[in-house]
Amino acid sequence: MTKALERREKLRVDLIQAAEQMIAERGLAGLKTRDLAREIGCANGAVYNLVADVDELVLRVGSRTLLRLDEALSAAEGAGAPSPQATLIRIAIAYCDFAAENLELWRALFEHRMAADKPLPDWSINDQLQLFRHIYQPLAALFPERSPEELGITARSLFSAVHGMVALGLEQKLVAVPLPALRKEIANLVHAMIDGLIGRAEQKGSAAAD
Amino acid sequence: MTKALERREKLRVDLIQAAEQMIAERGLAGLKTRDLAREIGCANGAVYNLVADVDELVLRVGSRTLLRLDEALSAAEGAGAPSPQATLIRIAIAYCDFAAENLELWRALFEHRMAADKPLPDWSINDQLQLFRHIYQPLAALFPERSPEELGITARSLFSAVHGMVALGLEQKLVAVPLPALRKEIANLVHAMIDGLIGRAEQKGSAAAD
DNA sequence: ATATTTATTGAACGATGTTCAAGATCGCTG
DNA sequence: CAGCGATCTTGAACATCGTTCAATAAATAT
């Protein structure tokens, strides 16, 4: 019984790769089951033997995108660390660059919405939470007195702020921003946010001494 | 010929209001032309006498949402102004509150995407640019030496950062954040961003004196 | 009142996600 | 290796969409 399952697995991998390429080329809205079936050489109905529905397919592609994003952020934090500030800025720039280079796949991560009655599977939620990890460590170095809970909240806030700048910056709806200008803006505002957070922490800490 | 056009106009208003209510109740994906037609009492084909297509309908609803958002932000900046910093924070909180209270309509502003070959009409683009106006004035008070271009860029960055925090904060995908905690986080990070921007501006300005 | 212009209708079209009975294929056993 | 039961695959069919259009009804002009 191995032969059948092997073929199934190979087809499933092909399907997810084809879906990834299709989203990258035509956007999430351009993903069609019939085109996918033709691409991997099977009947359109067969797609539902490999995957429960299109939602799962999009989530599986998203999982791959998140993995590559994770690698890109790891590479950014890996290279020599002059200071936690510099590391955080490099991570933010790496996030921007990844989004620009994988525009449609990155958008698909946030554009996709499940039906209200079918929530995200756990494995998908877990994928997403891994991202904050990259920001957590430099933040912990900057604010050693903060609790893990506080650091987690701050990490999510920082990530969300950078995400917003990238999301609206890469949007063609508004005035198109040249990528170098966007990178500069992000570096500048991240630097300001960190400086501001440090300043406010010192102010707070010294209040007892006054 | 007034009778026919009057009826047409009334129907068009009804249509947009019905679409607004439908998006608010069922989300952008729940907007269906046949349901709309039944709601306003006409044939489904008649919808296309009132509006070119669903894209235009969504944009018209978006225009109304942006108008109400504009009013909410104006109200936030209007109330007594202790300092530009405090005003910016109030605006950010107002943005967060508006998004929370008008969740589906606010989401529709950013979820909706036009087909690649049909760009946004000018009137819709203009609607969106008005938003930065609210941030521009307090920023100009904080950084009088900056050029209008620089201020515009900073205003967009600040707006985008807050937008990102609200967008990911209200997302049910990740861990649900209680609204009061989100408001507190936004106030904190906006404060930090402004402090940081001021600090970096001072540093830069005094560099010549070093 | 009649003719001409215009608006409205709702059936039909094409696309799309999903299902399912019928047929093809596979894996095991005698 | 032949045959049989289980399983997989197929592609036609279904339900829903947005959108179009010839026919009908209404409104306006003469």
XYZ file of C-alpha atoms (C1' of nucleotides) in Angstrom:
480
model
C 0.000 0.000 0.000
C 3.044 2.284 -0.086
C 2.774 3.033 -3.789
C -0.567 4.772 -3.538
C 0.364 6.807 -0.511
C 3.669 7.851 -2.035
C 1.906 9.142 -5.103
C -0.563 10.948 -2.888
C 2.188 12.603 -0.907
C 4.076 13.640 -4.004
C 0.903 15.095 -5.469
C 0.188 16.956 -2.253
C 3.637 18.511 -2.315
C 3.177 19.424 -5.979
C -0.177 20.938 -5.163
C 1.171 23.166 -2.420
C 4.109 24.263 -4.547
C 1.814 25.019 -7.475
C -0.449 26.996 -5.165
C 2.537 28.918 -3.850
C 3.673 29.814 -7.347
C 0.154 30.759 -8.402
C -0.337 33.087 -5.440
C 3.092 34.624 -6.061
C 2.222 35.279 -9.708
C -1.458 36.213 -9.565
C -2.228 37.030 -5.950
C -4.451 35.204 -3.498
C -7.546 35.998 -5.564
C -5.916 34.337 -8.585
C -5.778 30.930 -6.918
C -8.221 28.594 -8.749
C -8.653 24.892 -8.069
C -9.135 24.017 -11.744
C -5.899 25.727 -12.748
C -4.110 23.971 -9.904
C -5.477 20.586 -10.995
C -4.340 21.152 -14.574
C -0.937 22.267 -13.308
C -0.269 19.134 -11.265
C -2.023 16.834 -13.741
C -5.158 15.582 -12.041
C -8.892 16.174 -12.055
C -10.167 19.222 -10.213
C -12.066 17.007 -7.824
C -8.828 15.259 -6.865
C -7.620 18.402 -5.153
C -10.013 17.537 -2.343
C -8.279 14.212 -1.795
C -5.044 16.056 -1.061
C -6.434 18.882 1.005
C -9.691 19.467 2.864
C -10.468 22.724 1.087
C -8.854 25.862 -0.300
C -8.531 27.311 3.187
C -6.169 24.550 4.199
C -4.199 24.993 1.001
C -3.711 28.697 1.644
C -2.696 27.957 5.215
C -0.134 25.399 4.067
C 1.368 27.904 1.657
C 1.316 30.445 4.469
C 3.236 28.036 6.645
C 5.984 27.836 4.030
C 6.054 31.607 3.671
C 6.330 32.061 7.416
C 9.193 29.581 7.475
C 11.116 31.511 4.842
C 10.344 34.755 6.618
C 11.678 33.248 9.810
C 14.901 32.344 8.053
C 15.244 35.839 6.629
C 14.805 37.392 10.065
C 17.240 34.913 11.594
C 19.836 35.863 8.996
C 19.304 39.530 9.825
C 19.815 39.042 13.557
C 22.637 36.586 13.084
C 25.187 38.868 11.448
C 27.476 40.482 14.044
C 25.617 42.361 16.786
C 26.985 45.833 17.548
C 23.975 46.581 19.762
C 20.441 45.370 20.385
C 19.151 48.570 18.797
C 21.041 47.886 15.580
C 19.785 44.303 15.583
C 16.175 45.399 15.926
C 16.574 47.838 13.070
C 18.139 45.166 10.885
C 15.253 42.828 11.646
C 12.737 45.499 10.726
C 14.540 46.207 7.447
C 14.727 42.476 6.743
C 10.964 42.239 7.298
C 10.428 45.088 4.862
C 12.713 43.531 2.265
C 11.065 40.128 2.583
C 7.640 41.645 2.112
C 8.800 43.556 -0.953
C 10.467 40.527 -2.520
C 7.573 38.167 -1.709
C 4.809 40.691 -2.040
C 1.839 38.493 -2.952
C 2.788 35.603 -0.693
C 3.340 37.976 2.191
C 0.021 39.702 1.525
C -1.732 36.342 1.436
C -0.702 35.819 5.059
C -2.897 38.711 6.120
C -5.526 38.914 3.394
C -6.822 35.416 3.941
C -9.757 35.111 6.309
C -11.362 31.911 7.507
C -15.132 31.588 7.676
C -16.295 32.821 11.049
C -17.378 29.354 12.190
C -14.133 27.583 11.233
C -11.238 28.897 13.323
C -7.545 28.579 12.495
C -5.960 25.202 13.235
C -3.469 25.223 16.075
C -0.443 24.471 13.901
C -1.107 27.625 11.917
C -1.446 29.811 14.990
C 1.799 28.440 16.318
C 3.564 29.321 13.079
C 2.693 32.954 13.516
C 3.684 33.313 17.142
C 7.227 32.220 16.315
C 7.858 35.562 14.652
C 7.861 37.590 17.836
C 10.761 35.453 19.025
C 13.194 37.432 16.900
C 12.236 40.723 18.488
C 12.014 39.323 21.983
C 15.713 38.616 22.497
C 17.142 42.040 21.591
C 14.367 43.652 23.615
C 15.240 41.539 26.617
C 18.830 42.742 26.325
C 17.650 46.355 26.257
C 15.188 46.036 29.141
C 16.588 43.444 31.531
C 14.328 44.591 34.364
C 11.111 43.875 32.474
C 9.109 40.709 32.966
C 8.668 38.198 30.137
C 5.008 39.216 29.877
C 5.886 42.887 29.487
C 8.579 42.027 26.967
C 6.137 39.906 24.993
C 3.668 42.778 24.824
C 6.317 45.254 23.767
C 7.640 42.824 21.173
C 4.208 42.461 19.661
C 3.684 46.208 19.634
C 6.991 46.836 17.909
C 6.328 44.135 15.362
C 2.843 45.463 14.689
C 4.106 49.002 14.201
C 6.723 47.907 11.686
C 4.181 45.681 9.986
C 1.870 48.651 9.580
C 4.574 50.761 8.001
C 5.462 47.990 5.578
C 1.832 47.186 4.798
C 0.789 50.753 3.999
C 4.152 51.556 2.461
C 3.922 48.756 -0.074
C 0.285 49.458 -0.812
C -0.211 50.876 -4.269
C -3.504 52.395 -3.153
C -1.844 55.420 -1.670
C 1.055 57.253 -3.163
C 3.674 54.714 -4.160
C 6.638 55.030 -1.840
C 10.050 54.157 -3.288
C 11.463 51.161 -1.444
C 14.723 52.838 -0.347
C 12.738 55.685 1.171
C 10.528 53.210 2.999
C 13.532 51.358 4.402
C 14.990 54.627 5.615
C 11.719 55.634 7.234
C 11.427 52.310 8.996
C 14.970 52.468 10.315
C 14.360 55.984 11.525
C 11.072 55.277 13.302
C 12.286 52.023 14.856
C 15.294 53.860 16.192
C 13.018 56.562 17.566
C 10.674 54.002 19.134
C 13.522 52.261 20.908
C 15.065 55.514 22.089
C 11.678 56.614 23.304
C 11.028 53.363 25.115
C 14.426 53.559 26.801
C 13.852 57.162 27.771
C 10.460 56.424 29.249
C 11.845 53.427 31.120
C 14.623 55.526 32.653
C 12.182 58.254 33.578
C 9.957 55.724 35.275
C 12.838 54.002 37.021
C 14.278 57.240 38.380
C 10.912 58.410 39.710
C 11.537 56.578 42.982
C 14.890 58.321 43.367
C 13.373 61.807 43.016
C -37.826 63.716 -16.415
C -37.245 64.618 -12.784
C -39.458 61.834 -11.435
C -37.299 59.037 -12.790
C -34.023 60.557 -11.687
C -35.335 61.270 -8.205
C -36.362 57.667 -7.771
C -32.986 56.577 -9.080
C -31.148 58.778 -6.611
C -33.222 57.595 -3.685
C -32.619 54.004 -4.686
C -28.896 54.624 -4.980
C -28.785 56.059 -1.477
C -30.794 53.096 -0.203
C -28.412 50.732 -1.947
C -25.301 52.242 -0.388
C -26.892 52.289 3.059
C -27.999 48.673 2.692
C -24.485 47.727 1.581
C -23.024 49.537 4.567
C -25.299 47.694 6.970
C -24.604 44.365 5.278
C -20.833 44.793 5.500
C -21.153 45.871 9.123
C -23.192 42.768 9.954
C -21.610 40.087 7.796
C -18.247 41.457 6.693
C -17.059 42.391 3.222
C -17.326 38.786 2.048
C -20.992 38.744 3.082
C -21.969 41.451 0.620
C -24.205 39.884 -2.087
C -25.955 41.753 -4.877
C -29.080 39.590 -4.727
C -29.519 40.209 -1.019
C -29.010 43.920 -1.603
C -31.612 43.963 -4.364
C -34.162 42.204 -2.152
C -33.352 44.625 0.657
C -34.019 47.770 -1.361
C -36.857 46.212 -3.365
C -35.645 45.844 -6.924
C -34.347 43.214 -9.316
C -30.758 42.094 -8.898
C -29.945 43.394 -12.347
C -31.146 46.859 -11.322
C -28.208 47.207 -8.983
C -26.115 47.851 -12.071
C -28.257 50.837 -13.010
C -27.323 52.475 -9.706
C -23.666 51.536 -9.590
C -21.150 50.331 -12.151
C -20.179 47.212 -10.201
C -19.591 45.917 -6.691
C -16.190 47.596 -6.576
C -17.784 51.012 -6.835
C -20.331 50.075 -4.188
C -17.622 49.052 -1.745
C -15.720 52.251 -2.493
C -18.820 54.359 -1.863
C -19.347 52.648 1.491
C -15.658 53.178 2.195
C -16.075 56.862 1.490
C -18.773 57.082 4.130
C -16.648 55.152 6.609
C -13.676 57.430 5.989
C -15.921 60.440 6.539
C -17.078 59.143 9.906
C -13.515 58.242 10.820
C -12.460 61.759 9.922
C -15.120 63.143 12.244
C -14.001 60.858 15.058
C -10.395 61.994 14.683
C -11.451 65.635 14.477
C -13.365 65.253 17.717
C -10.286 63.732 19.338
C -7.997 66.577 18.325
C -10.600 69.223 18.971
C -10.945 68.814 22.734
C -8.582 71.128 24.652
C -4.901 70.759 23.636
C -2.471 70.512 26.529
C 0.341 69.581 24.126
C 0.878 68.267 20.614
C 2.078 65.000 22.140
C -1.167 64.542 24.037
C -3.149 65.384 20.925
C -1.324 62.778 18.859
C -1.961 60.161 21.504
C -5.640 61.064 21.659
C -5.868 60.760 17.884
C -4.235 57.343 17.978
C -6.624 56.151 20.680
C -9.554 57.542 18.726
C -8.391 55.601 15.680
C -8.231 52.435 17.746
C -11.686 53.015 19.224
C -13.229 53.748 15.839
C -11.763 50.554 14.394
C -13.058 48.527 17.339
C -16.546 50.037 17.133
C -16.774 49.778 13.339
C -14.727 46.629 12.940
C -16.094 45.197 9.694
C -16.514 48.539 7.954
C -13.006 49.570 8.971
C -11.602 46.239 7.801
C -13.377 46.617 4.472
C -11.309 49.751 3.851
C -8.149 47.660 3.708
C -9.397 44.204 2.695
C -10.926 45.359 -0.547
C -8.656 45.107 -3.587
C -9.423 46.283 -7.089
C -8.588 44.133 -10.094
C -5.043 44.907 -11.188
C -6.170 46.512 -14.442
C -8.781 48.814 -12.882
C -7.133 51.335 -10.571
C -8.822 53.315 -7.813
C -10.811 56.359 -8.946
C -9.301 59.674 -7.936
C -12.107 60.624 -5.562
C -11.395 57.509 -3.518
C -7.672 58.166 -3.325
C -8.343 61.697 -2.183
C -10.601 60.414 0.598
C -7.765 58.438 2.053
C -5.113 61.142 1.947
C -7.277 63.397 4.097
C -6.520 61.219 7.097
C -2.894 62.253 7.423
C -4.096 65.840 7.846
C -4.982 65.150 11.483
C -1.492 64.029 12.340
C 0.216 66.689 10.293
C -0.764 69.679 12.398
C 0.428 68.446 15.801
C 3.606 67.167 14.174
C 4.234 70.561 12.606
C 3.924 72.125 16.053
C 6.465 69.650 17.440
C 8.967 70.013 14.595
C 8.709 73.567 13.309
C 12.052 73.350 11.524
C 11.006 70.447 9.290
C 9.832 70.931 5.730
C 6.251 70.060 4.717
C 7.613 67.088 2.746
C 9.450 65.718 5.762
C 6.415 66.272 7.954
C 4.229 64.476 5.454
C 6.525 61.484 5.475
C 6.701 61.394 9.251
C 2.939 61.762 9.489
C 2.414 58.795 7.211
C 4.919 56.715 9.152
C 3.256 57.487 12.461
C -0.172 56.737 11.072
C 1.038 53.481 9.555
C 2.636 52.346 12.780
C -0.533 52.979 14.772
C -2.581 51.335 12.047
C -0.419 48.236 12.308
C -0.895 48.016 16.050
C -4.650 48.366 15.700
C -4.855 45.943 12.782
C -2.915 43.148 14.453
C -4.336 43.972 17.859
C -7.937 43.566 16.715
C -7.133 40.466 14.699
C -8.618 37.376 16.252
C -6.013 35.254 14.467
C -3.399 35.827 17.108
C -4.024 35.904 20.795
C -7.011 38.132 21.434
C -5.844 41.328 23.119
C -8.291 43.001 25.487
C -9.206 46.425 24.134
C -8.120 48.412 27.216
C -4.696 46.770 27.072
C -4.412 47.624 23.398
C -5.309 51.256 24.031
C -2.684 51.423 26.745
C -0.047 49.887 24.490
C -0.821 52.311 21.701
C -0.615 55.303 24.007
C 2.671 54.039 25.355
C 4.311 53.369 22.021
C 3.075 56.601 20.431
C 4.486 58.484 23.365
C 7.781 56.650 22.945
C 7.853 57.285 19.212
C 7.347 61.003 19.675
C 9.928 61.220 22.450
C 12.341 59.299 20.297
C 11.712 61.481 17.271
C 12.263 64.615 19.369
C 15.409 63.190 20.865
C 16.840 62.264 17.499
C 15.944 65.662 16.093
C 17.748 67.410 18.950
C 20.754 65.161 18.565
C 20.912 65.908 14.883
C 20.469 69.637 15.418
C 23.266 69.830 18.014
C 25.652 67.785 15.886
C 26.947 70.958 14.229
C 27.718 72.394 17.674
C 29.850 69.415 18.660
C -53.346 60.105 -27.324
C -49.582 58.406 -29.503
C -44.797 57.771 -30.329
C -40.174 57.795 -28.760
C -36.967 57.476 -25.420
C -35.565 55.500 -21.136
C -35.605 52.445 -17.155
C -36.482 47.940 -15.155
C -36.775 43.292 -15.143
C -35.371 38.519 -14.367
C -33.740 34.838 -17.097
C -29.362 33.365 -18.753
C -24.120 33.169 -18.866
C -19.612 32.111 -17.260
C -16.724 31.229 -13.320
C -15.863 29.055 -9.143
C -15.642 25.909 -4.850
C -17.332 21.672 -3.637
C -19.640 17.007 -3.856
C -20.510 12.354 -5.341
C -21.756 8.159 -7.918
C -19.413 5.521 -11.293
C -15.312 3.699 -12.989
C -10.322 2.711 -12.576
C -6.581 1.229 -9.731
C -4.332 -0.943 -6.117
C -3.132 -4.490 -2.599
C -3.853 -8.677 -0.759
C -4.900 -13.705 -0.887
C -5.649 -18.415 -2.630
C -1.181 -14.911 -11.410
C -6.109 -14.405 -11.172
C -9.712 -12.465 -8.718
C -11.833 -9.776 -5.276
C -12.638 -6.125 -1.911
C -11.073 -1.706 -0.610
C -9.532 2.605 -2.019
C -8.574 6.239 -4.963
C -9.633 9.091 -9.034
C -12.511 11.053 -12.149
C -15.322 14.568 -14.323
C -20.007 15.626 -14.578
C -23.277 18.015 -11.744
C -24.680 21.404 -8.084
C -25.038 25.765 -5.687
C -23.584 30.466 -5.664
C -21.654 34.229 -7.212
C -21.166 38.835 -10.309
C -22.602 40.451 -14.510
C -25.148 41.033 -19.043
C -28.999 41.788 -22.147
C -33.192 41.238 -24.916
C -37.784 41.972 -23.739
C -41.088 44.503 -21.143
C -42.882 48.432 -18.665
C -42.743 53.256 -17.674
C -42.037 57.909 -18.436
C -41.521 61.810 -21.288
C -42.173 64.497 -25.412
C -45.001 65.742 -29.422
